[in-house]
Structure formats: C-alpha cells, structure tokens
Coordinates of C-alpha atoms and ligand atoms in Angstrom, one line a residue:
X120 CA 130.2 101.9 85.3
X121 CA 127.4 103.2 87.6
X122 CA 127.9 106.7 87.6
X123 CA 124.4 108.3 87.9
X124 CA 124.4 109.1 91.6
X125 CA 127.8 110.6 91.6
X126 CA 127.2 112.8 88.6
X127 CA 123.9 113.9 90.0
X128 CA 125.5 114.8 93.0
X129 CA 128.0 116.9 91.3
X130 CA 125.5 118.5 89.1
X131 CA 123.6 120.0 92.0
X132 CA 126.5 122.5 92.8
X133 CA 127.3 123.2 89.1
X134 CA 126.4 126.8 88.5
X135 CA 123.9 126.8 85.9
X136 CA 123.8 128.7 82.4
X137 CA 125.6 131.8 83.8
X138 CA 129.2 130.9 83.6
X139 CA 131.3 132.2 80.8
X140 CA 134.0 130.0 79.3
X141 CA 137.3 130.4 80.6
X142 CA 139.5 130.5 77.8
X143 CA 142.8 131.3 79.6
X144 CA 142.3 129.0 82.6
X145 CA 143.8 125.2 82.2
X146 CA 141.6 122.4 81.3
X147 CA 139.2 121.1 83.7
X148 CA 139.4 124.4 85.9
X149 CA 135.9 125.8 86.9
X150 CA 135.1 129.4 86.5
X151 CA 135.1 130.1 90.1
X152 CA 138.7 128.6 90.4
X153 CA 140.3 130.4 87.5
X154 CA 141.7 133.1 89.8
X155 CA 144.1 130.7 91.0
X156 CA 145.6 129.8 87.6
X157 CA 146.3 133.2 86.2
X158 CA 150.1 133.5 86.8
X159 CA 151.9 132.2 83.8
X160 CA 155.2 131.5 85.6
X161 CA 154.2 129.7 88.8
X162 CA 151.3 128.0 90.5
X163 CA 150.5 128.1 94.3
X164 CA 148.8 125.0 95.6
X165 CA 145.4 126.3 96.8
X166 CA 145.1 125.0 100.1
X167 CA 148.8 124.9 100.9
X168 CA 150.3 128.1 99.6
X169 CA 153.8 127.3 100.9
X170 CA 154.0 124.8 98.1
X171 CA 154.7 126.8 94.6
X172 CA 155.0 124.8 91.6
X173 CA 156.1 125.9 88.0
X174 CA 153.0 126.6 85.8
X175 CA 154.2 123.6 83.6
X176 CA 153.5 121.2 86.4
X177 CA 149.9 122.0 86.0
X178 CA 148.0 119.1 84.1
X179 CA 151.2 117.2 83.8
X180 CA 149.4 114.0 85.0
X181 CA 151.7 114.1 88.0
X182 CA 149.9 114.9 91.5
X183 CA 152.2 117.3 93.2
X184 CA 149.9 119.5 95.3
X185 CA 148.3 117.7 98.6
X186 CA 145.0 119.2 97.7
X187 CA 145.2 117.9 94.0
X188 CA 144.7 121.5 92.7
X189 CA 147.7 121.3 90.2
X190 CA 145.7 118.5 88.3
X191 CA 142.3 120.2 87.6
X192 CA 142.2 118.4 84.0
X193 CA 143.5 114.9 84.7
X194 CA 142.8 112.0 87.0
X195 CA 146.3 111.9 88.6
X196 CA 145.1 113.1 91.9
X197 CA 141.8 111.1 91.9
X198 CA 143.2 109.0 94.4
X199 CA 142.7 111.7 97.3
X200 CA 139.1 111.2 97.2
X201 CA 137.8 108.9 94.4
X202 CA 134.3 110.5 94.2
X203 CA 135.5 114.0 94.8
X204 CA 134.7 115.6 98.2
X205 CA 131.4 114.9 99.8
X206 CA 128.8 117.3 98.9
X207 CA 127.9 120.0 99.8
X208 CA 131.6 121.1 99.9
X209 CA 132.3 122.3 103.3
X210 CA 135.5 124.0 103.4
X211 CA 136.3 124.5 99.7
X212 CA 136.7 127.9 98.2
X213 CA 133.1 127.5 97.4
X214 CA 132.2 126.1 100.8
X215 CA 134.1 125.0 103.8
X216 CA 135.7 121.7 103.3
X217 CA 138.1 119.8 105.8
X218 CA 139.0 117.2 103.0
X219 CA 142.2 117.6 101.4
X220 CA 140.8 118.2 97.8
X221 CA 140.8 121.6 96.6
X222 CA 138.7 121.4 93.5
X223 CA 135.1 120.0 93.3
X224 CA 135.9 117.9 90.2
X225 CA 136.6 118.3 86.6
X226 CA 135.0 121.2 85.1
X227 CA 133.2 120.4 81.8
X228 CA 132.3 123.7 80.2
X229 CA 129.3 122.2 78.1
X230 CA 129.0 125.1 75.8
X231 CA 125.3 125.2 74.6
X232 CA 124.3 123.4 77.4
X233 CA 124.9 123.6 81.1
X234 CA 128.5 123.5 82.6
X235 CA 129.2 120.7 85.4
X236 CA 131.9 119.1 87.5
X237 CA 132.5 115.4 87.1
X238 CA 134.6 113.3 89.4
X239 CA 138.4 113.2 88.6
X240 CA 138.2 109.4 88.8
X241 CA 136.1 109.7 85.5
X242 CA 138.5 111.6 83.7
X243 CA 140.3 109.8 80.9
X244 CA 138.8 106.6 81.9
X245 CA 137.7 105.6 78.5
X246 CA 134.0 106.3 78.9
X247 CA 132.0 109.2 77.9
X248 CA 130.0 110.8 80.5
X249 CA 127.5 112.7 78.4
X250 CA 125.0 112.8 81.1
X251 CA 127.1 115.6 82.8
X252 CA 129.9 116.2 80.4
X253 CA 128.2 116.5 77.1
X254 CA 131.1 118.3 75.4
X255 CA 133.3 115.2 75.7
X256 CA 136.3 117.0 77.1
X257 CA 136.8 114.6 79.9
X258 CA 138.0 112.2 77.4
X259 CA 140.7 114.4 75.9
X260 CA 143.4 111.6 75.9
X261 CA 141.3 109.3 73.8
X262 CA 142.4 106.6 76.3
X263 CA 142.0 103.1 74.4
X264 CA 140.7 105.0 71.4
X265 CA 137.8 106.5 73.0
X266 CA 136.6 109.5 71.3
X267 CA 133.7 111.5 72.6
X268 CA 132.2 114.0 70.2
X269 CA 130.6 117.3 71.4
X270 CA 127.0 116.6 71.9
X271 CA 125.9 119.5 73.6
X272 CA 123.9 121.1 70.8
X273 CA 121.4 118.2 70.7
X274 CA 121.7 117.4 74.4
X275 CA 121.0 121.2 75.4
X276 CA 118.1 121.4 72.9
X277 CA 116.4 118.4 74.5
X278 CA 117.1 119.6 77.9
X279 CA 115.7 123.0 77.2
X280 CA 112.5 121.4 75.4
X281 CA 112.0 119.3 78.6
X282 CA 112.6 122.5 80.6
X283 CA 109.9 124.4 78.8
X284 CA 107.5 121.3 79.1
X285 CA 108.2 121.3 82.9
X286 CA 107.5 125.0 83.1
X287 CA 104.4 124.8 81.1
X288 CA 103.1 121.9 83.4
X289 CA 104.0 123.9 86.2
X290 CA 102.0 126.7 85.1
X291 CA 98.9 124.6 84.3
X292 CA 99.4 123.2 88.0
X293 CA 99.5 126.5 89.5
X294 CA 96.7 127.6 87.6
X295 CA 94.7 124.5 88.9
X296 CA 96.1 125.3 92.4
X297 CA 94.6 128.9 92.1
X298 CA 91.1 127.4 91.1
X299 CA 91.1 125.0 94.0
X300 CA 92.1 127.9 96.4
X301 CA 89.0 129.8 94.9
X302 CA 86.9 126.9 95.4
X303 CA 88.3 126.2 99.0
X304 CA 87.6 129.8 99.7
X305 CA 84.0 129.7 98.7
X306 CA 83.3 126.5 100.6
X307 CA 84.8 127.9 103.8
X308 CA 82.4 131.2 103.2
X309 CA 79.5 128.7 103.0
X310 CA 80.6 127.1 106.2
X311 CA 80.9 130.5 107.7
X312 CA 77.5 131.7 106.5
X313 CA 75.9 128.4 107.9
X314 CA 77.6 129.3 111.3
X315 CA 76.3 132.7 111.3
X316 CA 72.8 131.7 110.4
X317 CA 72.9 128.8 112.8
X318 CA 74.1 131.3 115.7
X319 CA 70.9 133.4 114.6
X320 CA 68.5 130.8 114.8
X321 CA 70.0 129.4 117.9
X322 CA 69.5 132.9 119.7
X323 CA 65.9 133.0 118.3
X324 CA 65.1 129.8 119.6
X325 CA 66.5 130.8 122.9
X326 CA 64.2 133.6 123.2
X327 CA 61.4 131.3 122.0
X328 CA 62.4 128.9 124.6
X329 CA 62.0 131.5 127.2
X330 CA 58.7 132.6 125.7
X331 CA 57.4 129.2 125.6
X332 CA 58.4 128.2 128.9
X333 CA 56.6 131.4 130.5
X334 CA 53.7 130.3 128.5
X335 CA 53.4 126.9 129.6
X336 CA 54.0 127.8 133.4
X337 CA 51.3 130.2 132.9
X338 CA 48.9 127.8 131.3
X339 CA 49.8 125.0 133.6
X340 CA 49.4 127.1 136.7
X341 CA 46.1 128.5 135.3
X342 CA 44.8 124.9 134.6
X343 CA 46.3 123.2 137.7
X344 CA 43.3 121.9 140.1
X345 CA 40.9 122.3 137.1
X346 CA 41.3 118.8 136.0
X347 CA 39.3 117.6 132.9
X348 CA 38.3 113.9 133.4
X349 CA 37.5 111.4 130.6
X350 CA 33.9 110.5 130.1
X351 CA 32.9 107.8 132.4
X352 CA 36.0 108.0 134.6
X353 CA 35.5 110.1 137.6
X354 CA 37.8 110.9 140.3
X355 CA 35.6 109.7 143.1
X356 CA 32.3 107.8 143.4
X357 CA 30.2 110.8 142.3
X358 CA 32.3 110.8 138.9
X359 CA 31.8 107.0 138.4
X360 CA 27.9 107.7 139.3
X361 CA 27.8 110.5 136.6
X362 CA 29.6 108.5 134.1
X363 CA 27.3 105.5 134.7
X364 CA 24.0 107.5 134.9
X365 CA 24.7 109.2 131.7
X366 CA 25.4 106.0 129.8
X367 CA 22.3 104.3 131.3
X368 CA 20.1 107.3 130.2
X369 CA 21.6 107.0 126.9
X370 CA 20.8 103.4 126.6
X371 CA 17.0 104.0 127.8
X372 CA 16.6 106.5 125.4
X373 CA 17.8 104.4 122.8
X374 CA 15.4 101.8 123.7
X375 CA 12.5 104.1 124.3
X376 CA 13.2 105.3 120.6
X377 CA 13.1 101.7 119.4
X378 CA 9.9 100.7 121.2
X379 CA 8.2 103.9 119.8
X380 CA 9.0 103.0 116.2
X381 CA 8.0 99.4 116.8
X382 CA 4.5 100.9 118.5
X383 CA 3.8 102.8 115.4
X384 CA 4.5 99.8 113.1
X385 CA 1.9 97.8 115.0
X386 CA -0.6 100.5 115.0
X387 CA -0.3 100.6 111.3
X388 CA -1.1 96.8 111.1
X389 CA -4.1 97.2 113.6
X390 CA -5.5 99.9 111.3
X391 CA -5.1 97.6 108.1
X392 CA -7.0 94.7 110.0
X393 CA -9.6 97.1 111.1
X394 CA -10.3 98.3 107.8
X395 CA -10.5 94.7 106.2
X396 CA -13.0 93.6 109.0
X397 CA -15.1 96.9 108.7
X398 CA -15.2 96.1 105.0
X399 CA -16.3 92.8 105.5
X400 CA -19.0 93.8 108.1
X401 CA -20.3 96.3 105.4
X402 CA -20.3 94.0 102.4
X403 CA -21.0 90.5 103.6
X404 CA -24.4 88.9 102.4
X405 CA -26.3 88.0 105.4
X406 CA -28.5 85.9 103.4
X407 CA -25.9 83.2 102.7
X408 CA -26.0 81.1 105.9
X409 CA -22.3 81.1 106.5
X410 CA -21.7 80.6 110.2
X411 CA -17.9 81.4 109.9
X412 CA -18.5 84.8 108.4
X413 CA -21.4 85.7 110.7
X414 CA -19.2 84.7 113.9
X415 CA -16.4 87.1 112.3
X416 CA -18.5 89.9 111.8
X417 CA -20.0 89.5 115.5
X418 CA -16.5 89.3 116.9
X419 CA -15.6 92.4 115.0
X420 CA -18.5 94.2 116.2
X421 CA -17.7 93.3 120.0
X422 CA -14.1 94.4 119.5
X423 CA -15.1 97.6 118.0
X424 CA -17.7 98.2 120.8
X425 CA -14.9 97.7 123.5
X426 CA -11.8 99.5 121.7
X427 CA -12.3 102.8 123.7
X428 CA -8.9 104.5 124.4
X429 CA -8.7 104.9 128.2
X430 CA -5.1 106.6 128.7
X431 CA -3.1 107.7 125.7
X432 CA 0.8 108.5 125.7
X433 CA 1.4 111.9 124.5
X434 CA 3.8 111.9 121.5
X435 CA 5.1 115.1 122.3
X436 CA 6.1 114.2 125.8
X437 CA 8.0 111.2 124.4
X438 CA 9.8 113.3 121.8
X439 CA 10.8 115.7 124.7
X440 CA 12.4 112.9 126.6
X441 CA 14.2 111.6 123.3
X442 CA 16.1 114.9 123.0
X443 CA 19.8 114.8 123.4
X444 CA 20.9 116.1 126.9
X445 CA 22.6 119.4 126.6
X446 CA 23.1 122.7 128.2
X447 CA 19.4 123.8 126.9
X448 CA 17.5 120.5 127.5
X449 CA 17.6 117.5 129.8
X450 CA 20.7 117.1 131.9
X451 CA 23.9 119.0 131.3
X452 CA 26.3 116.2 132.0
X453 CA 29.3 118.1 130.9
X454 CA 28.8 120.5 133.9
X455 CA 29.2 117.4 136.3
X456 CA 32.0 115.9 134.0
X457 CA 34.4 118.7 133.6
X458 CA 34.8 119.9 137.0
X459 CA 34.5 119.0 140.7
X460 CA 33.8 115.2 139.9
X461 CA 35.5 113.9 142.9
X462 CA 33.8 113.5 146.3
X463 CA 36.4 116.0 147.6
X464 CA 35.8 118.4 144.9
X465 CA 32.1 118.8 145.4
X466 CA 33.1 120.7 148.7
X467 CA 34.8 123.2 146.6
X468 CA 32.1 123.8 144.0
X469 CA 31.1 127.1 145.6
X470 CA 30.0 128.3 142.0
X471 CA 27.2 126.1 141.9
X472 CA 25.7 128.0 144.7
X473 CA 25.9 131.5 142.8
X474 CA 23.5 133.3 140.5
X475 CA 24.8 132.6 136.7
X476 CA 25.5 136.5 136.3
X477 CA 28.5 136.6 138.8
X478 CA 29.2 132.7 138.2
X479 CA 32.2 133.4 135.6
X480 CA 33.7 136.5 137.7
X481 CA 33.7 134.4 140.9
X482 CA 34.9 131.4 138.8
X483 CA 38.3 132.9 138.0
X484 CA 38.7 134.1 141.5
X485 CA 38.0 130.6 143.0
X486 CA 40.3 129.0 140.3
X487 CA 43.1 131.4 141.5
X488 CA 42.3 130.7 145.1
X489 CA 42.5 126.9 144.4
X490 CA 45.8 127.3 142.8
X491 CA 47.1 129.3 145.9
X492 CA 45.8 126.8 148.0
X493 CA 47.3 124.0 146.3
X494 CA 50.7 125.5 145.9
X495 CA 50.8 126.2 149.6
X496 CA 50.2 122.7 150.5
X497 CA 46.5 123.4 151.8
X498 CA 44.9 121.5 149.1
X499 CA 46.0 118.4 147.5
X500 CA 46.9 118.5 144.1
X501 CA 44.8 116.4 141.9
X502 CA 42.9 114.7 144.7
X503 CA 41.3 112.2 142.5
X504 CA 42.4 108.5 142.5
X505 CA 42.1 107.8 138.6
X506 CA 44.6 110.3 137.8
X507 CA 44.2 113.5 136.0
X508 CA 44.0 114.0 132.1
X509 CA 45.7 117.3 131.3
X510 CA 44.0 119.9 129.4
X511 CA 44.6 120.3 125.7
X512 CA 46.2 123.8 126.5
X513 CA 48.8 122.4 128.7
X514 CA 49.5 119.7 126.5
X515 CA 49.8 122.0 123.6
X516 CA 52.1 124.4 125.3
X517 CA 54.3 121.8 126.6
X518 CA 54.5 120.3 123.2
X519 CA 55.6 123.6 121.6
X520 CA 58.3 124.0 124.3
X521 CA 59.5 120.7 123.8
X522 CA 59.6 121.2 119.9
X523 CA 61.5 124.4 120.6
X524 CA 63.9 122.7 122.9
X525 CA 64.6 119.8 120.4
X526 CA 65.3 122.1 117.7
X527 CA 67.5 124.3 119.8
X528 CA 69.6 121.1 120.6
X529 CA 69.9 119.8 117.0
X530 CA 71.0 123.4 115.8
X531 CA 73.6 123.8 118.9
X532 CA 75.2 120.4 117.6
X533 CA 75.0 121.4 114.1
X534 CA 76.7 124.5 114.9
X535 CA 79.5 122.8 116.9
X536 CA 80.1 120.5 114.0
X537 CA 80.5 123.5 111.4
X538 CA 82.5 125.5 113.8
X539 CA 84.8 122.3 114.2
X540 CA 85.1 122.1 110.7
X541 CA 86.1 125.9 110.4
X542 CA 88.9 125.0 112.9
X543 CA 90.1 121.9 111.1
X544 CA 93.7 122.1 109.4
X545 CA 92.9 121.7 105.7
X546 CA 96.4 122.7 104.7
X547 CA 97.9 126.0 103.0
X548 CA 95.1 128.3 101.8
X549 CA 92.6 125.7 103.2
X550 CA 93.1 124.1 99.9
X551 CA 92.1 120.4 100.8
X552 CA 88.6 121.7 101.5
X553 CA 88.2 121.8 97.8
X554 CA 89.2 118.1 97.5
X555 CA 87.4 116.6 100.5
X556 CA 85.3 113.8 99.6
X557 CA 86.9 113.2 96.2
X558 CA 88.8 110.0 95.7
X559 CA 91.7 108.8 93.3
X560 CA 92.6 105.3 92.9
X561 CA 95.4 103.0 91.1
X562 CA 95.6 99.4 90.3
X563 CA 98.6 97.8 92.0
X564 CA 99.0 94.2 91.9
X565 CA 96.1 92.2 93.3
X566 CA 94.6 95.4 95.0
X567 CA 92.9 98.4 93.7
X568 CA 93.9 101.2 96.3
X569 CA 92.0 104.3 96.9
X570 CA 92.7 107.6 98.6
X571 CA 89.5 109.6 99.6
X572 CA 90.9 113.0 100.4
X573 CA 90.4 113.9 104.1
X574 CA 88.3 110.7 104.6
X575 CA 90.1 107.3 104.2
X576 CA 92.4 105.1 102.4
X577 CA 91.4 101.7 101.0
X578 CA 92.6 98.4 99.8
X579 CA 90.3 96.9 97.3
X580 CA 90.7 93.2 96.4
X581 CA 90.4 92.4 92.7
X582 CA 89.6 88.9 93.8
X583 CA 86.4 90.1 95.5
X584 CA 87.7 89.4 99.0
X585 CA 86.3 92.7 100.2
X586 CA 87.8 96.1 101.1
X587 CA 90.2 96.7 103.7
X588 CA 90.3 100.0 105.5
X589 CA 94.0 101.4 105.4
X590 CA 93.4 104.2 108.0
X591 CA 91.3 107.2 108.5
X592 CA 92.3 110.8 108.0
X593 CA 94.1 112.3 111.2
X594 CA 96.3 115.1 110.3
X595 CA 98.7 116.8 108.0
X596 CA 102.4 116.8 108.7
X597 CA 105.6 117.7 106.8
X598 CA 108.4 115.3 105.9
X599 CA 111.7 115.9 104.0
X600 CA 111.7 114.0 100.6
X601 CA 114.9 113.0 99.1
X602 CA 114.5 111.3 95.8
X603 CA 116.0 111.7 92.4
X604 CA 113.6 113.6 89.9
X605 CA 111.9 111.2 87.6
X606 CA 111.7 111.8 83.7
X607 CA 107.9 111.6 83.9
X608 CA 107.9 114.2 86.7
X609 CA 105.6 111.7 88.9
X610 CA 107.9 111.7 91.8
X611 CA 108.3 113.4 95.2
X612 CA 111.6 115.0 94.4
X613 CA 113.7 116.5 97.2
X614 CA 112.7 118.9 100.0
X615 CA 109.9 119.2 102.4
X616 CA 106.5 117.5 101.4
X617 CA 103.1 117.5 102.9
X618 CA 102.3 114.1 104.4
X619 CA 98.8 113.1 105.2
X620 CA 98.4 110.8 108.1
X621 CA 95.8 108.0 108.0
X622 CA 95.5 106.0 111.0
X623 CA 93.5 103.6 113.1
X624 CA 92.4 101.4 110.0
X625 CA 91.5 97.8 110.1
X626 CA 93.5 95.7 112.5
X627 CA 96.2 93.6 110.9
X628 CA 96.2 89.9 111.7
X629 CA 98.7 89.6 114.8
X630 CA 99.6 93.0 114.3
X631 CA 98.8 96.7 114.6
X632 CA 95.8 98.7 113.2
X633 CA 96.6 99.6 109.6
X634 CA 97.8 102.9 108.8
X635 CA 98.8 104.9 105.7
X636 CA 101.3 107.9 105.1
X637 CA 100.4 109.9 101.9
X638 CA 103.2 111.7 100.7
X639 CA 102.1 114.7 98.1
X640 CA 103.9 116.2 95.2
X641 CA 102.9 119.0 93.1
X642 CA 101.3 117.7 89.9
X643 CA 99.1 119.0 87.3
X644 CA 96.1 116.5 88.4
X645 CA 95.0 114.3 91.2
X646 CA 96.8 110.9 90.7
X647 CA 97.7 108.0 92.9
X648 CA 101.4 107.3 91.5
X649 CA 102.6 104.7 93.8
X650 CA 101.5 102.4 97.0
X651 CA 103.8 100.5 98.9
X652 CA 103.5 98.5 102.1
X653 CA 107.0 99.4 103.9
X654 CA 106.3 97.0 106.8
X655 CA 103.3 94.8 107.4
X656 CA 100.1 97.0 107.4
X657 CA 102.1 100.2 107.2
X658 CA 101.3 101.7 103.8
X659 CA 102.9 104.5 101.7
X660 CA 101.1 106.1 99.0
X661 CA 102.8 108.7 96.6
X662 CA 100.3 111.1 95.3
X663 CA 100.5 114.1 92.8
X664 CA 98.1 116.8 93.2
X665 CA 98.1 120.8 92.3
X666 CA 97.1 121.0 96.1
X667 CA 100.7 120.3 96.8
X668 CA 102.2 123.1 94.5
X669 CA 103.8 125.8 96.2
X670 CA 101.3 129.1 96.1
X671 CA 103.6 131.0 93.6
X672 CA 104.8 128.0 91.7
X673 CA 104.7 128.2 87.9
X674 CA 103.7 131.9 88.1
X675 CA 105.4 133.8 85.0
X676 CA 108.5 135.4 86.4
X677 CA 108.1 133.9 89.8
X678 CA 110.8 132.0 91.5
X679 CA 111.0 128.3 90.7
X680 CA 112.8 125.9 92.7
X681 CA 115.2 123.3 91.0
X682 CA 113.9 120.4 93.1
X683 CA 110.4 120.7 92.2
X684 CA 108.7 118.5 90.1
Ligands
MAN1320 C1 96.3 91.6 103.5 C2 96.7 92.9 103.1 C3 98.0 93.0 103.2 C4 98.5 92.8 104.4 C5 98.0 91.5 105.1 C6 98.4 91.2 106.6 O1 96.7 90.3 102.9 O2 96.0 93.9 103.7 O3 98.4 94.2 102.7 O4 99.9 92.8 104.7 O5 96.8 91.3 104.9 O6 98.0 90.1 107.2

C-alpha cells in the first residue's frame, strides 16, 4: 500500500515531542482529545453531544457516533473519510472542520520517538506503518498474524541522529551565510567609496573645465587676428613672395658656397702647376737643345708676366653674404612671416612705422584693437585665403579643455554605472553581491548546465555543439515551494523560496527566447542540484546555496522552521 503521502500529511499536525502518554485514555486517542473520554460510565459523541453512549461502546469496532469519535482505536468508522479529514483540519477541535469526522486519525504514542496520527483505514489492516507508527500499536488485533514490534527506540535514535546532522549542517550554512554577508558588505562599501571618489573627481573636473574654458577663451581671443602662417604659405601675394624669396635666397647662398669651395680647389691646383713650371724654368739645362722644353719655359715666362690680378673678390664680403639670415644679420624673414603677411594685413602693420622702444607697448594695444575690430565685424577675421594655422597656445589650451571634458564624460558614466549597481536588488542583506561572477554547474544528460550568479545560465553541449544562452539575469522573485523533504536535504522543501529569473536567452527554434527560473534553497555550499525543461526552452534549476538560508537560521537557540532543509 502506497501510504507515504497520507502519512506525511498527518505527521505535519502531530504535536511533536512534548505530549505525555495518555494512560487513561482509550487506545488511539490523541492527548488533545483525552478530555472527551474521561467519563467512565458514558461517552458523548464529540460533534454530536445529543448522542450519549455507554463507555463500553468506545472502541467496540462498531461505528455508533456520526463523527466516528466512539472508535478512536479501530477502523470501524474509517468509511467516514478513508484518508481522514483533509488537512489542515478545519473545524476539528484543533481546527475548524466541516467534515463529519471529529478525530484526526489513530494516535500512535511512539514513546521514545515522536507521536503521530495515522488514517483510520490503516488501523488493523495487516501492515506495519513504521514510518509514523513506530510503536506498532496500529496493528493491535494482529490481523492475518501480523505482529508489529515496537521499533521506536531504534527509529527514534536514528531520527535524532539525522536531526542532529541537520542541525549542524544548518549551523554551518548559517556560518557561511554570515561570511557571505560580511563579504557583500565589504563589496558594497567599496562601491560606495568608488561613488564618493568619483563624485569628488567629477566636481574637480567641473571646476577644471570652467577654468580651462576661461583660459581657452582668453588665449583664443588674444591670438585672434594674430595668425601664424606656415613657411612659404602666405595669406596674400606678399606672403607667397616672401616665402619664395626666402627659398630663392637660401638656394643662391648654397650655390655661392659651393662655387667658393670649387674656386679654392682650382686655386690650389693652379698653385701646384705654377710651382712645377717655376722649378722647370729654374732647373732646366739651356745647353741641351731641347725645343719642347725651351717652348714650355718661354710659355711659362709669358704666363707669369701677364698674370696680374686686376680685381679680387674679398672673401670677407662673401662670408658675410653666406651668413644665415636672422634678427641680427641679413633679412629677418620671421618678421614678415609671422604677422601681417597678407596684402590686406600690411595696411594694419602700423608697428612697422614706430620706433622699437615703444613697439611692444603699442603692439599689445594694436592687437586688442584688432580683436575689437574683428569682434565688432569691422575687420574680417582671418582675412587670408590660404586659411590660418592656429597658434600653438590656442591648440594647447583647446587640447587641455577637451581632455578635461573627455575625462569628465568618462567619470560621469562610471558614476552612473556604480550608482545603478548600488540601487540594484542583490537580495536580503545584499548577499548576492558576494556571489556575483561565480558559477556553479552540473552534468545532466547530454549537457552541462551552468549558472553564473547574477549573470546568465548556459546549456553546454557535451557533443561539441556549442553553448546555448538560457537567459540573462533579470530579477529576484519569491515563489511558494511545495515539495517533500529529501533525505539528502538537497531539495526545495515547503514554503516561500527565492527564485532568480533569467530571461531573453537564445531564441528557441520556432519558439520563444529561452528563459530559466532558478529556485534556491538553503544549503551548506553552492550546488546546482537539478535542471529540468518544464516546457520547450523554459528551464528550471534547483540550486542550494547558503545565500538562501534565513538570516537567523541555524543560530544556537534560534528558531528553526520545520520545513527548512
Ligand atoms: C536544444 C536544447 C533543448 C531545446 C531545443 C529546442 O536542443 O536547447 O533544451 O529544447 O534545443 O529546439
């Protein structure tokens, strides 16, 4: 007979541990009903007080009360409700039942263990129901020779051992949870510090931006109208001419330099030849009648007689010409290149007419005047056609301003990311902050499944078909679990449980995007217990984690709930 469900159902209402044996009460009467059976002469049906029976009619195996209360220790009234009243017991003495049955079942005292009710239909049915009735009192009539020994001592001992194991496990889970809470607190503190320092940096950058903007405006204003041209590129014809002239002069100077070198080399060779010929003239023997030598000597004498220098280039003059142009010698090209290089600008080059002593004073005044004229639309800004090249000062000021702006944008976006993180729901005590980024996985069939906390769930093919995203973390919700406790403790049990929702995973062929509900239960360590696909591409994971334990759970002396673990 498959009785587990009914037996467990009844066990949930059995008072645990504290009930004293009811020596005087008839068999099968639970302690809370004993008061109805104290009269030795008569028995009044509990829900039908108008019916009064003789006390010998109690447990006489004949159902006389409409509510079955005269047969607490037999199955004579089990037909009233074969599985006993539905639970919880609305309307019974312990509740509020509208059923006709008055008693919740047959009471097994289970001395040495925990007392429990079993359905009346299991009484004297020839089966020992040790799961709830370890004392064997449900089979007092030994139907078909059935004898149920009292096993409460061993069952009770084993039960207490398991209870102790569970208690210790809860304590370890609670300890681990406390560690996680501490870690989460520390992580939160880090984010808060980051937010504070980002705010400070942003405030500083804001001030810096204002200051750099002011500087840029100032430099840009001062430099306006004072346009620096690139070499050889002028605004107007004059600018072009200046560039070309400078280039030409440089070329000529180079050529002159080379010609001078060549001249010196040739002069050296002439000197050598003259020396050879003069030696020949001195040392030849006129007694030898050598016509060739005589002609050569004569030629040399004529040459030497006519070689009188008429006009000589003075080297000092040439060296002066070869000197680089600059402010102290030759032409100062820079003066022409840096300012007023356009035809129009020349008109405004008033400084050129001033004595050098007052030039710089007047220079600044004229610059300001030019800026004013430009700003008021009287002078054209950048009147050149080749386009201005900004001064290095303006470029540097703008670069600094833009760098500060870029840093400000980066820090502002970092701040909003960190603030969003602080506002995020990380569960009770912020606990999932400590698990974020960690993963647990399990082999199930042809896949390995993985849960990465607060990130995503993944289905990994063991046949090398690649990974499938089963959903990205969305939010935490609460659902009611209703499962029997498992012997290994790896189950959801009963009661409200956190469920993490992962949505918008990889699209399902001909179906929706994959999603996963991750049900959590209290456990000593993070472990992916089970994975199922309740409907196509809708997955359910059952996961144990200390993060799902209640905050006071397992604490010595603290209250523990029956349905946990
Ligand atoms: C793959 C897996 C399954 C899923 C089907 C849907 O085989 O992701 O879990 O049901 O695709 O086509």
